[in-house]
CSV table of N, CA and C in Angstrom, one decimal:
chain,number,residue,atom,x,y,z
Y,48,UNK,N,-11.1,3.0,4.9
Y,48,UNK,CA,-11.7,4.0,4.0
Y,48,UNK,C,-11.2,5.4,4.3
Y,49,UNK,N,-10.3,5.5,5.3
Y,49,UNK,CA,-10.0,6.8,5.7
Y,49,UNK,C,-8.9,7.0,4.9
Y,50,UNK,N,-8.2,6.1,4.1
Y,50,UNK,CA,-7.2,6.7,2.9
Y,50,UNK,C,-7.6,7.2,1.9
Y,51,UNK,N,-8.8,6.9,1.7
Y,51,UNK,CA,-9.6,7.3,0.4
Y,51,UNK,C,-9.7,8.7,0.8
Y,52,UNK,N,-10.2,9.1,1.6
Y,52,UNK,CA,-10.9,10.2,2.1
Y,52,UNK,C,-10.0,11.4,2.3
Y,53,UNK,N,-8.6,10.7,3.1
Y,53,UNK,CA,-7.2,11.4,3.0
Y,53,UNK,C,-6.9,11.9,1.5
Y,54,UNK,N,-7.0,10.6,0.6
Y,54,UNK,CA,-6.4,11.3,-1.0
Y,54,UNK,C,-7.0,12.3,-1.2
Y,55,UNK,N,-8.8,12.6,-1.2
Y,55,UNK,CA,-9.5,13.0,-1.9
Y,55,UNK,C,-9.1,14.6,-1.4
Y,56,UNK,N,-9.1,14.3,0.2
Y,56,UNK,CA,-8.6,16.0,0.5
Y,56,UNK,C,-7.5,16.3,0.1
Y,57,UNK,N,-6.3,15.8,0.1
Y,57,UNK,CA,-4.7,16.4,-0.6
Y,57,UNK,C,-5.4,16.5,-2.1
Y,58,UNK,N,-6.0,15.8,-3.0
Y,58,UNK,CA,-6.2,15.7,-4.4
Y,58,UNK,C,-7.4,17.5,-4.6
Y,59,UNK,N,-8.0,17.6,-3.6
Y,59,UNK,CA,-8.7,19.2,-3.3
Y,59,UNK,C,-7.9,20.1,-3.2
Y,60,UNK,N,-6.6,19.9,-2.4
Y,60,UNK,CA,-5.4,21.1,-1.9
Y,60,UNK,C,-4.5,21.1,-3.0
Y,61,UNK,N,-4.7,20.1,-3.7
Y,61,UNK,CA,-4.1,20.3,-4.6
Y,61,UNK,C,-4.4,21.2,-5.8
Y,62,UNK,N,-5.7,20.4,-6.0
Y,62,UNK,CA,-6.3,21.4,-7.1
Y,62,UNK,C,-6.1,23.2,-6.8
Y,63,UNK,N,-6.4,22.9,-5.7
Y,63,UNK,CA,-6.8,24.9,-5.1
Y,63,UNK,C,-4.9,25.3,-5.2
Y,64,UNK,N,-4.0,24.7,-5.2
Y,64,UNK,CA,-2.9,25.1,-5.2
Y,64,UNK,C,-2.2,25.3,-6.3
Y,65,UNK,N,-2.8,24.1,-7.2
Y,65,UNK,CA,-2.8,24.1,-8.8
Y,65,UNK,C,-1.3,23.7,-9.0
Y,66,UNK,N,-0.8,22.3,-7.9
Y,66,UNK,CA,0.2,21.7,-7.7
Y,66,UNK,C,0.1,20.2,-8.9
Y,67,UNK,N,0.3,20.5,-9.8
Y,67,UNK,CA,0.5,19.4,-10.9
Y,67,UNK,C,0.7,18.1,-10.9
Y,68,UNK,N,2.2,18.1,-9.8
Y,68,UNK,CA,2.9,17.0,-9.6
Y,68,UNK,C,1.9,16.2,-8.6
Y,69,UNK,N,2.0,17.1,-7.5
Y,69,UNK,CA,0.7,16.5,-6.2
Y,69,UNK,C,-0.8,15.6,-7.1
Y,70,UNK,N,-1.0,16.1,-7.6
Y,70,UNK,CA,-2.3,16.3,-8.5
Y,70,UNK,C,-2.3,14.8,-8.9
Y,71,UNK,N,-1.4,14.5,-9.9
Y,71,UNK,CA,-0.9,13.5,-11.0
Y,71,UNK,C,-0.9,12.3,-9.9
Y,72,UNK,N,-0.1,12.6,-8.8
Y,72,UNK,CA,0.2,11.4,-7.9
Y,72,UNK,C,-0.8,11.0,-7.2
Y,73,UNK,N,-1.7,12.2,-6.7
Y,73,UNK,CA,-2.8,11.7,-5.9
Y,73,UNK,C,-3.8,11.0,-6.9
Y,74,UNK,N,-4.3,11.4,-7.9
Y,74,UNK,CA,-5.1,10.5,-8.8
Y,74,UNK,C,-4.8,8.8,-9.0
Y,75,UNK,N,-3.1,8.9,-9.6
Y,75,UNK,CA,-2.5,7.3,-9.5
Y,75,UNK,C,-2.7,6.6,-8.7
Y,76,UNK,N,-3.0,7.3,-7.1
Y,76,UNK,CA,-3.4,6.5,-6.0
Y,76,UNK,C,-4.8,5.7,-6.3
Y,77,UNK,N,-5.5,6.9,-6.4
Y,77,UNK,CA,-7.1,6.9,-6.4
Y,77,UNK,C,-7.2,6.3,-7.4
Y,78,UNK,N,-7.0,5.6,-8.4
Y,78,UNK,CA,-6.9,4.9,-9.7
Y,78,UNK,C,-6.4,3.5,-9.2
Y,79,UNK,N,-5.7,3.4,-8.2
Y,79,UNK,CA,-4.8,2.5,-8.4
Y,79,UNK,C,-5.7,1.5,-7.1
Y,80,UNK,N,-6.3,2.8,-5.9
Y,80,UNK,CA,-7.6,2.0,-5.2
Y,80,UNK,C,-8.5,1.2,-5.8
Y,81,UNK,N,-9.3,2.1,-6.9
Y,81,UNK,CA,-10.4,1.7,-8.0
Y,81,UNK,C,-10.5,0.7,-8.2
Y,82,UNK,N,-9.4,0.3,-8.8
Y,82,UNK,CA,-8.7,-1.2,-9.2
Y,82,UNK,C,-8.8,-1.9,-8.6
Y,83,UNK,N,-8.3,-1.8,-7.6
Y,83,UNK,CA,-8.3,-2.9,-6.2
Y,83,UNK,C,-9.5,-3.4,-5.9
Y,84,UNK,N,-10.7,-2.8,-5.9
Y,84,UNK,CA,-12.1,-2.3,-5.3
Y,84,UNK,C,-12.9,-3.3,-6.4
Y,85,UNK,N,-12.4,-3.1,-7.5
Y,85,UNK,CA,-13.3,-3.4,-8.7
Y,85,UNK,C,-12.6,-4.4,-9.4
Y,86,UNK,N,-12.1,-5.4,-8.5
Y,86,UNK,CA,-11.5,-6.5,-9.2
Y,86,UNK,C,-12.3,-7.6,-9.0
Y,87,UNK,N,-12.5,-8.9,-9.4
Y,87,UNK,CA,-13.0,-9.3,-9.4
Y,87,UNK,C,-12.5,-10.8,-8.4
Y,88,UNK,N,-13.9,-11.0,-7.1
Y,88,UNK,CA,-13.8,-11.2,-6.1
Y,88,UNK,C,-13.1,-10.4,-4.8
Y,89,UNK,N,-13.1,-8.9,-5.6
Y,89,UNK,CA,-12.5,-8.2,-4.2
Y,89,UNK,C,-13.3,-7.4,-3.6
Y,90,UNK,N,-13.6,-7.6,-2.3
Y,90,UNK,CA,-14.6,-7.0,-1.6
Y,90,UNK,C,-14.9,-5.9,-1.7
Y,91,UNK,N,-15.7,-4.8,-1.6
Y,91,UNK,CA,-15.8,-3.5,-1.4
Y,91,UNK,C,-15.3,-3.0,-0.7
Y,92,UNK,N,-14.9,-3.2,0.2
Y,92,UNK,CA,-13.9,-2.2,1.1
Y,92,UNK,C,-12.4,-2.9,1.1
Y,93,UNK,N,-11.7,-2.3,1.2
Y,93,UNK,CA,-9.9,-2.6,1.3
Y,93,UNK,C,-9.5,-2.7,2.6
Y,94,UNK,N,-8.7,-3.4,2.8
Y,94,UNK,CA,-8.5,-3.6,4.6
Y,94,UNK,C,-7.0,-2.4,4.5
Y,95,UNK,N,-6.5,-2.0,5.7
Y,95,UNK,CA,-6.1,-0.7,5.8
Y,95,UNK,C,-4.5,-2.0,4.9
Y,96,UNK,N,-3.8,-3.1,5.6
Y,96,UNK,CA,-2.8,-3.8,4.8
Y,96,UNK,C,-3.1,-3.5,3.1
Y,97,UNK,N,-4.4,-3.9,2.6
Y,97,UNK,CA,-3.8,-3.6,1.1
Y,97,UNK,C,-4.0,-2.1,0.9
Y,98,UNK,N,-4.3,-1.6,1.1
Y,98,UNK,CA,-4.3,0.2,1.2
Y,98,UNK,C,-2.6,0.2,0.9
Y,99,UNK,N,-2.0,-0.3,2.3
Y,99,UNK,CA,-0.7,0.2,2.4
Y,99,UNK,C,0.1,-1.0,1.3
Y,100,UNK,N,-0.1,-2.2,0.9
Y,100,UNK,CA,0.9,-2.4,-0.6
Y,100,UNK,C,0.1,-1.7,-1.2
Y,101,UNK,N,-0.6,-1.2,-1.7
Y,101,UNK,CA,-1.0,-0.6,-2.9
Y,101,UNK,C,0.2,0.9,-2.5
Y,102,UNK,N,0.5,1.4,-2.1
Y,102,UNK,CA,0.6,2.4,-1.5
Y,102,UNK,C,2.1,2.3,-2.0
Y,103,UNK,N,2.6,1.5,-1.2
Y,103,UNK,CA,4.6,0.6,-1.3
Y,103,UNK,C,4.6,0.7,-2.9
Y,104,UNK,N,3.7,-0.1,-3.4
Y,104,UNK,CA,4.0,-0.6,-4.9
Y,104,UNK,C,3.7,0.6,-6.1
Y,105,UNK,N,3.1,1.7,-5.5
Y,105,UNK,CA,3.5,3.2,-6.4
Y,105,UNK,C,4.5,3.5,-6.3
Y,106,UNK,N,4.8,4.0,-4.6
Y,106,UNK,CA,6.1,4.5,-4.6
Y,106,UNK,C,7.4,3.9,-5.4
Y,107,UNK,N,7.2,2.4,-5.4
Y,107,UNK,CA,8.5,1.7,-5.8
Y,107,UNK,C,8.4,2.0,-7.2
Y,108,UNK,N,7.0,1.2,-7.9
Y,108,UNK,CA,7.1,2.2,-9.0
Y,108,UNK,C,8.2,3.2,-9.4
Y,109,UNK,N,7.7,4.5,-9.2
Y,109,UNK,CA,8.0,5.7,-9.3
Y,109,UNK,C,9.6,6.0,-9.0
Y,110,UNK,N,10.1,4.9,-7.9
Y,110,UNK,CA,11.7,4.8,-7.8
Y,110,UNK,C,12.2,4.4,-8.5
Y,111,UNK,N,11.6,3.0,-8.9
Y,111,UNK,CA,12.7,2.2,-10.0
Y,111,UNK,C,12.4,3.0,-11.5
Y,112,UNK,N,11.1,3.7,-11.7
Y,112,UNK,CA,11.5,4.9,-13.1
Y,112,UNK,C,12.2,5.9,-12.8
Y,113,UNK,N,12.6,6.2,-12.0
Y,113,UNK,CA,13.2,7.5,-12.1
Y,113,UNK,C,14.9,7.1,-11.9
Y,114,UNK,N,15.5,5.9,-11.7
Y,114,UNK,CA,16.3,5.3,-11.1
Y,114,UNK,C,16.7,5.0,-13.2
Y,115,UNK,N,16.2,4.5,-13.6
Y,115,UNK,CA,16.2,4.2,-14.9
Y,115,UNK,C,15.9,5.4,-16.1
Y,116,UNK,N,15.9,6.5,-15.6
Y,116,UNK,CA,16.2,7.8,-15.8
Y,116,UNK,C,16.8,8.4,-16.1
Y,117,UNK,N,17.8,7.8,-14.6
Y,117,UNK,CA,18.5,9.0,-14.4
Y,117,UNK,C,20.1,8.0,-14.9
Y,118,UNK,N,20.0,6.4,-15.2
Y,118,UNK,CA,21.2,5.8,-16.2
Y,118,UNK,C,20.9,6.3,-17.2
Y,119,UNK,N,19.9,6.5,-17.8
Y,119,UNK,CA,19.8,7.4,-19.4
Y,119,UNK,C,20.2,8.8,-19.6
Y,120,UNK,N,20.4,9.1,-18.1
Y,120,UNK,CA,20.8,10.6,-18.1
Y,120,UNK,C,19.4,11.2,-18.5
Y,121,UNK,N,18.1,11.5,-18.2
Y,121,UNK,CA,17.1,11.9,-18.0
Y,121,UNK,C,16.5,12.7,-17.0
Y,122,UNK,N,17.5,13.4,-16.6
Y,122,UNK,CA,16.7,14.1,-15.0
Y,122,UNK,C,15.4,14.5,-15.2
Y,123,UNK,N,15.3,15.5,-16.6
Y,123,UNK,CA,13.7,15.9,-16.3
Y,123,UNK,C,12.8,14.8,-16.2
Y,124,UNK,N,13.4,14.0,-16.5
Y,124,UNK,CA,11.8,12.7,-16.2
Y,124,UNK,C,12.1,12.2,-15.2
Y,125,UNK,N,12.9,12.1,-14.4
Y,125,UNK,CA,13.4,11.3,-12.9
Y,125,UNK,C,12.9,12.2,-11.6
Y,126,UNK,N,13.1,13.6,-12.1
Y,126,UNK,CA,12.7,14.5,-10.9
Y,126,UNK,C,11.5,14.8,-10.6
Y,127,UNK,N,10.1,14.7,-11.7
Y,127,UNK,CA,8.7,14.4,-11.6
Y,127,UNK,C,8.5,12.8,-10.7
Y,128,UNK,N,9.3,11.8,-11.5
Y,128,UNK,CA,8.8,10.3,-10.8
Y,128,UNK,C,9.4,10.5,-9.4
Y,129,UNK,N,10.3,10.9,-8.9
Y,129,UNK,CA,10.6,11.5,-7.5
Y,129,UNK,C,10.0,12.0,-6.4
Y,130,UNK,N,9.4,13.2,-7.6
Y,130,UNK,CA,8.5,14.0,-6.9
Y,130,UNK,C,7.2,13.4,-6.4
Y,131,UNK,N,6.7,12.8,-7.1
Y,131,UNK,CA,5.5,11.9,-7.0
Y,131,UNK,C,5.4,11.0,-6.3
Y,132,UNK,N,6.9,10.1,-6.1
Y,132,UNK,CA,7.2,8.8,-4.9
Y,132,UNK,C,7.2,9.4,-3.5
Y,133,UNK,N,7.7,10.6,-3.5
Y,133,UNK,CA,7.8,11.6,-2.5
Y,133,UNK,C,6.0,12.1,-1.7
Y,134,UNK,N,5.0,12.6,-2.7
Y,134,UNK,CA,3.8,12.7,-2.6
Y,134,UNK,C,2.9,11.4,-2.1
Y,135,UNK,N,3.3,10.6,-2.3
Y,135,UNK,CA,2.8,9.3,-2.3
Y,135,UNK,C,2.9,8.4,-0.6
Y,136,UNK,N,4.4,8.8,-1.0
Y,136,UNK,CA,4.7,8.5,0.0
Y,136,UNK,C,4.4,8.8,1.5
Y,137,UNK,N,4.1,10.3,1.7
Y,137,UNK,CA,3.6,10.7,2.4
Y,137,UNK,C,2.0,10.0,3.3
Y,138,UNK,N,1.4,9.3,2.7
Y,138,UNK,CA,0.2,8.6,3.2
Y,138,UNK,C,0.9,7.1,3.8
Y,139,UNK,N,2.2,6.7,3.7
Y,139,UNK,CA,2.3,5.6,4.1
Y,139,UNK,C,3.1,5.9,5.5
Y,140,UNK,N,3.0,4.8,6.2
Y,140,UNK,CA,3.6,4.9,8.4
Y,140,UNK,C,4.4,5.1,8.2
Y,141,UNK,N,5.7,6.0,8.8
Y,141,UNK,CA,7.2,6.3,9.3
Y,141,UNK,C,7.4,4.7,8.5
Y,142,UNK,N,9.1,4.7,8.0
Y,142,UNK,CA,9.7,3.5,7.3
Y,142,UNK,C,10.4,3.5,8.8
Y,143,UNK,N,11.2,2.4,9.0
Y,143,UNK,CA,11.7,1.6,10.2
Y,143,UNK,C,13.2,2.1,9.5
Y,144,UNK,N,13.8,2.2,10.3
Y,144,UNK,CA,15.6,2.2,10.3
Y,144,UNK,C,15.8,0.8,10.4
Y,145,UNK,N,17.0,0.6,9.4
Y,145,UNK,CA,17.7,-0.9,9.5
Y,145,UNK,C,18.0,-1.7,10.8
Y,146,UNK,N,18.5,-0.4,12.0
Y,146,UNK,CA,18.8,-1.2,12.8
Y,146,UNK,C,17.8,-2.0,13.3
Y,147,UNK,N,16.3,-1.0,13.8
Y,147,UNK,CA,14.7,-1.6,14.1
Y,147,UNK,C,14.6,-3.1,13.5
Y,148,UNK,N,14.4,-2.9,11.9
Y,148,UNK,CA,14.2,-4.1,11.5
Y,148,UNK,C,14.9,-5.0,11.7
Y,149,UNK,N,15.7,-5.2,11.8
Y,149,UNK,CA,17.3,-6.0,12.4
Y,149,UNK,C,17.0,-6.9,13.7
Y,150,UNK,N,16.4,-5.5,14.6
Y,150,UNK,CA,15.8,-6.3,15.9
Y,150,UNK,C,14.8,-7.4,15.6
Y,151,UNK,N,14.0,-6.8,14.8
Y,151,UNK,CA,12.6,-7.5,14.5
Y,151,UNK,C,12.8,-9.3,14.0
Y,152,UNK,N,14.0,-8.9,13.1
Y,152,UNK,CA,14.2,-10.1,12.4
Y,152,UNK,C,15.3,-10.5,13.3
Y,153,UNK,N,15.8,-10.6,14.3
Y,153,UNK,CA,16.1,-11.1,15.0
Y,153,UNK,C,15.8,-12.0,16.0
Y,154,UNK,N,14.4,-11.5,16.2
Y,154,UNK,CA,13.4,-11.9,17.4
Y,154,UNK,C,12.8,-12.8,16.6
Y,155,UNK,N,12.2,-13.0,15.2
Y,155,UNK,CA,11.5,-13.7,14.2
Y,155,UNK,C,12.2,-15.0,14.6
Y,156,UNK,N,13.4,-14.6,14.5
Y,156,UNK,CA,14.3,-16.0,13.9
Y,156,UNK,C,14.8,-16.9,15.5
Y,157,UNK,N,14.8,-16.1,16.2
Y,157,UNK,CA,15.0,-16.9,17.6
Y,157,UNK,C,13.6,-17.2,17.6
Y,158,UNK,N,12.6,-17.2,17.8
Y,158,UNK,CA,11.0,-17.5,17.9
Y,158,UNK,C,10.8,-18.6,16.6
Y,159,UNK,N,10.8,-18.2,15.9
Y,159,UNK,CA,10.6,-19.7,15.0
Y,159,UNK,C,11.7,-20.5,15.2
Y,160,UNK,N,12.9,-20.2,15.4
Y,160,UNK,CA,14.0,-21.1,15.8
Y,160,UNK,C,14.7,-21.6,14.5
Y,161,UNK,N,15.2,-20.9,13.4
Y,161,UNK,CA,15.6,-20.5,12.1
Y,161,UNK,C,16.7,-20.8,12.3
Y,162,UNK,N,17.8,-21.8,11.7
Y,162,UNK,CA,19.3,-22.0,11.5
Y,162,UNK,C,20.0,-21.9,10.3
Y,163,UNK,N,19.0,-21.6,9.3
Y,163,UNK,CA,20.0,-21.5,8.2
Y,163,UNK,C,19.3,-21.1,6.9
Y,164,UNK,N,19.9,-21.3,5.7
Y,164,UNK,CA,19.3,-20.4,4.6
Y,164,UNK,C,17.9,-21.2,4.3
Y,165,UNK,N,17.4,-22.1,4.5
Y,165,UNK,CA,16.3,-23.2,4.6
Y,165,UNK,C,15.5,-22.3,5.0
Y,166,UNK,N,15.2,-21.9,6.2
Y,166,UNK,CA,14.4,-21.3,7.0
Y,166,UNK,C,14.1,-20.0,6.1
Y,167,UNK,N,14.6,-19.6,5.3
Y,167,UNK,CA,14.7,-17.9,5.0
Y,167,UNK,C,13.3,-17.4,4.5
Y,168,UNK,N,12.6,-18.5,4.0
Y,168,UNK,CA,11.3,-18.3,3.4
Y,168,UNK,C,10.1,-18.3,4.9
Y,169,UNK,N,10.3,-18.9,5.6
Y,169,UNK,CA,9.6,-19.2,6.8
Y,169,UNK,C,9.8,-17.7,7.5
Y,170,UNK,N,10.8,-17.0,7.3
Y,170,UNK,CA,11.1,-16.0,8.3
Y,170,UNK,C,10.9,-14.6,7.8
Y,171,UNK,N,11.0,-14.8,5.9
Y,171,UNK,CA,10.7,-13.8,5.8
Y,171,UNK,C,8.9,-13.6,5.4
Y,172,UNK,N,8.4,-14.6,5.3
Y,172,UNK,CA,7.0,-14.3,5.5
Y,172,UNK,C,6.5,-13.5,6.5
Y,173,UNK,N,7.2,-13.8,7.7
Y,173,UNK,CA,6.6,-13.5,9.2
Y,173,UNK,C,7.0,-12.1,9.3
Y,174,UNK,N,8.3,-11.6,9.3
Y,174,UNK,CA,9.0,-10.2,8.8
Y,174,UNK,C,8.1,-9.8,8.2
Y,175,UNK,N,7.9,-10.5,6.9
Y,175,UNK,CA,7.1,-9.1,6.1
Y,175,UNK,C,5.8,-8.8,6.4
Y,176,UNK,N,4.7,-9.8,7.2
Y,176,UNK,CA,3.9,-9.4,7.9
Y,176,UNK,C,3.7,-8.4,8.9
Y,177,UNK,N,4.8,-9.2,10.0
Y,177,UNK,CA,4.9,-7.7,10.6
Y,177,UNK,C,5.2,-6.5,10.4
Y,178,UNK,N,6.0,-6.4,9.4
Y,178,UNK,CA,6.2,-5.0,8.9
Y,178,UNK,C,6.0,-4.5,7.5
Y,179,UNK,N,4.6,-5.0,7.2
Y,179,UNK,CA,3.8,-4.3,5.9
Y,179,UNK,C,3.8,-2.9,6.4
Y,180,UNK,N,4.0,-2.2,5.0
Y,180,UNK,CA,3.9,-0.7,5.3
Y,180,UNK,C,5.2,-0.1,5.9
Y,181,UNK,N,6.5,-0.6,6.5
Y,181,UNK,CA,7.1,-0.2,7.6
Y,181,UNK,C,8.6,0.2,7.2
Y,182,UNK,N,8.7,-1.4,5.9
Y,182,UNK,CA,10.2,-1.4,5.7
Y,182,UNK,C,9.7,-2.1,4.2
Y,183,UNK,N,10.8,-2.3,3.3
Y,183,UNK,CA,10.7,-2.4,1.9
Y,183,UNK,C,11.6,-3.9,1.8
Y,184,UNK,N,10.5,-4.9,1.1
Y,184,UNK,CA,10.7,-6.3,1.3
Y,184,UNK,C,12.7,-6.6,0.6
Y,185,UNK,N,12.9,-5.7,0.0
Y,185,UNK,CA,14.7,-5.7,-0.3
Y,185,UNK,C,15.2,-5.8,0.8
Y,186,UNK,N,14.9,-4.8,1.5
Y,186,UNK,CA,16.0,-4.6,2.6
Y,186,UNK,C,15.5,-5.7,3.7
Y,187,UNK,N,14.1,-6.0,3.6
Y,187,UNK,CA,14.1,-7.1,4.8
Y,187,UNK,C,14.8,-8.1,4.1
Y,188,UNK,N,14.5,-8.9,3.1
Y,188,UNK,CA,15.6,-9.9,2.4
Y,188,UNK,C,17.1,-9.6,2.7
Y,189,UNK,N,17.5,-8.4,2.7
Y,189,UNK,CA,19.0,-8.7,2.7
Y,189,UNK,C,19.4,-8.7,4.1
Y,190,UNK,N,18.9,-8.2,5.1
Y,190,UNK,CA,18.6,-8.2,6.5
Y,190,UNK,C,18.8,-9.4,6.7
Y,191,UNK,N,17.7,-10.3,6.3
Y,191,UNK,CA,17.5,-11.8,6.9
Y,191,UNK,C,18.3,-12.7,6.2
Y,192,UNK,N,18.7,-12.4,4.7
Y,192,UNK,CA,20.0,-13.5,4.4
Y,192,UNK,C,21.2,-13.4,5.2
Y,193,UNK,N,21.6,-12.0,5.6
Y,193,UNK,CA,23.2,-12.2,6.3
Y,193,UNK,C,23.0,-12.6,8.1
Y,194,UNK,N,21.6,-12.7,8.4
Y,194,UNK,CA,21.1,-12.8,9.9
Y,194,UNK,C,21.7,-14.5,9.6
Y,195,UNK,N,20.8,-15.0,8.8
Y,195,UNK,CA,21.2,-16.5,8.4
Y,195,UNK,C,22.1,-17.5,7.8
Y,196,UNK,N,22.8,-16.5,7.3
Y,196,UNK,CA,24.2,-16.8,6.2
Y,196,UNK,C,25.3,-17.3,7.6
């Protein structure tokens, strides 16, 4: 619940700053909790993991529009979705460097004892567990195909 409580104060400093972009993003959040909260069979409270995909799946969002943007040659609309992945971003844990996750799925794959592209589904489950919130399920995929390849 302490994410909620986080938005609600950035979504106040925001107001008082009369930061637009901030504004826009932190509501998407808080809209995008709501949802979560008020779906049906989902508990009233969020465990801090779906906090954090809800969290991943804005930002990406906001990357793959502005990424599609900016092939249209669109900056002014790429540099708002930026700005906002940027805002957003900020409530989720430090992202891991490649090499970190590298370790990680290293140790995965000796520990389950993984030989080949078979295993990839078995390994990347466990990867992505451990590192919800940490690292972006692309780069663990392509991590764990060439670990396996």
């Amino acid at each position: 619940m302490s994410l909620q409580k986080d938005i609600m104060t950035a979504m106040k400093a925001a107001m008082k700053s009369k930061d637009q972009v901030a504004l826009t993003a932190l509501r998407a959040v808080k809209s995008a909790i709501l949802l979560a909260q008020t779906e049906s069979g989902a508990k009233a409270e969020l465990t801090e993991e779906q906090e954090l995909k809800i969290l991943q799946k804005l930002v990406k969002q906001r990357k793959d529009s502005a990424a599609i943007f900016e092939e249209q040659d669109r900056k002014d609309l790429a540099e708002p979705e930026l700005a906002e992945a940027e805002v957003i971003g900020q409530f989720l844990p430090e992202a891991l460097s490649e090499e970190e996750i590298e370790k990680v799925v290293v140790m995965t794959i000796e520990s389950v004892g993984a030989s080949g592209m078979k295993d990839m589904g078995r390994v990347m489950g466990l990867v992505s567990k451990e590192l919800t919130g940490k690292a972006d399920g692309k780069t663990i995929s392509t991590i764990v195909r060439a670990k396996l390849a």
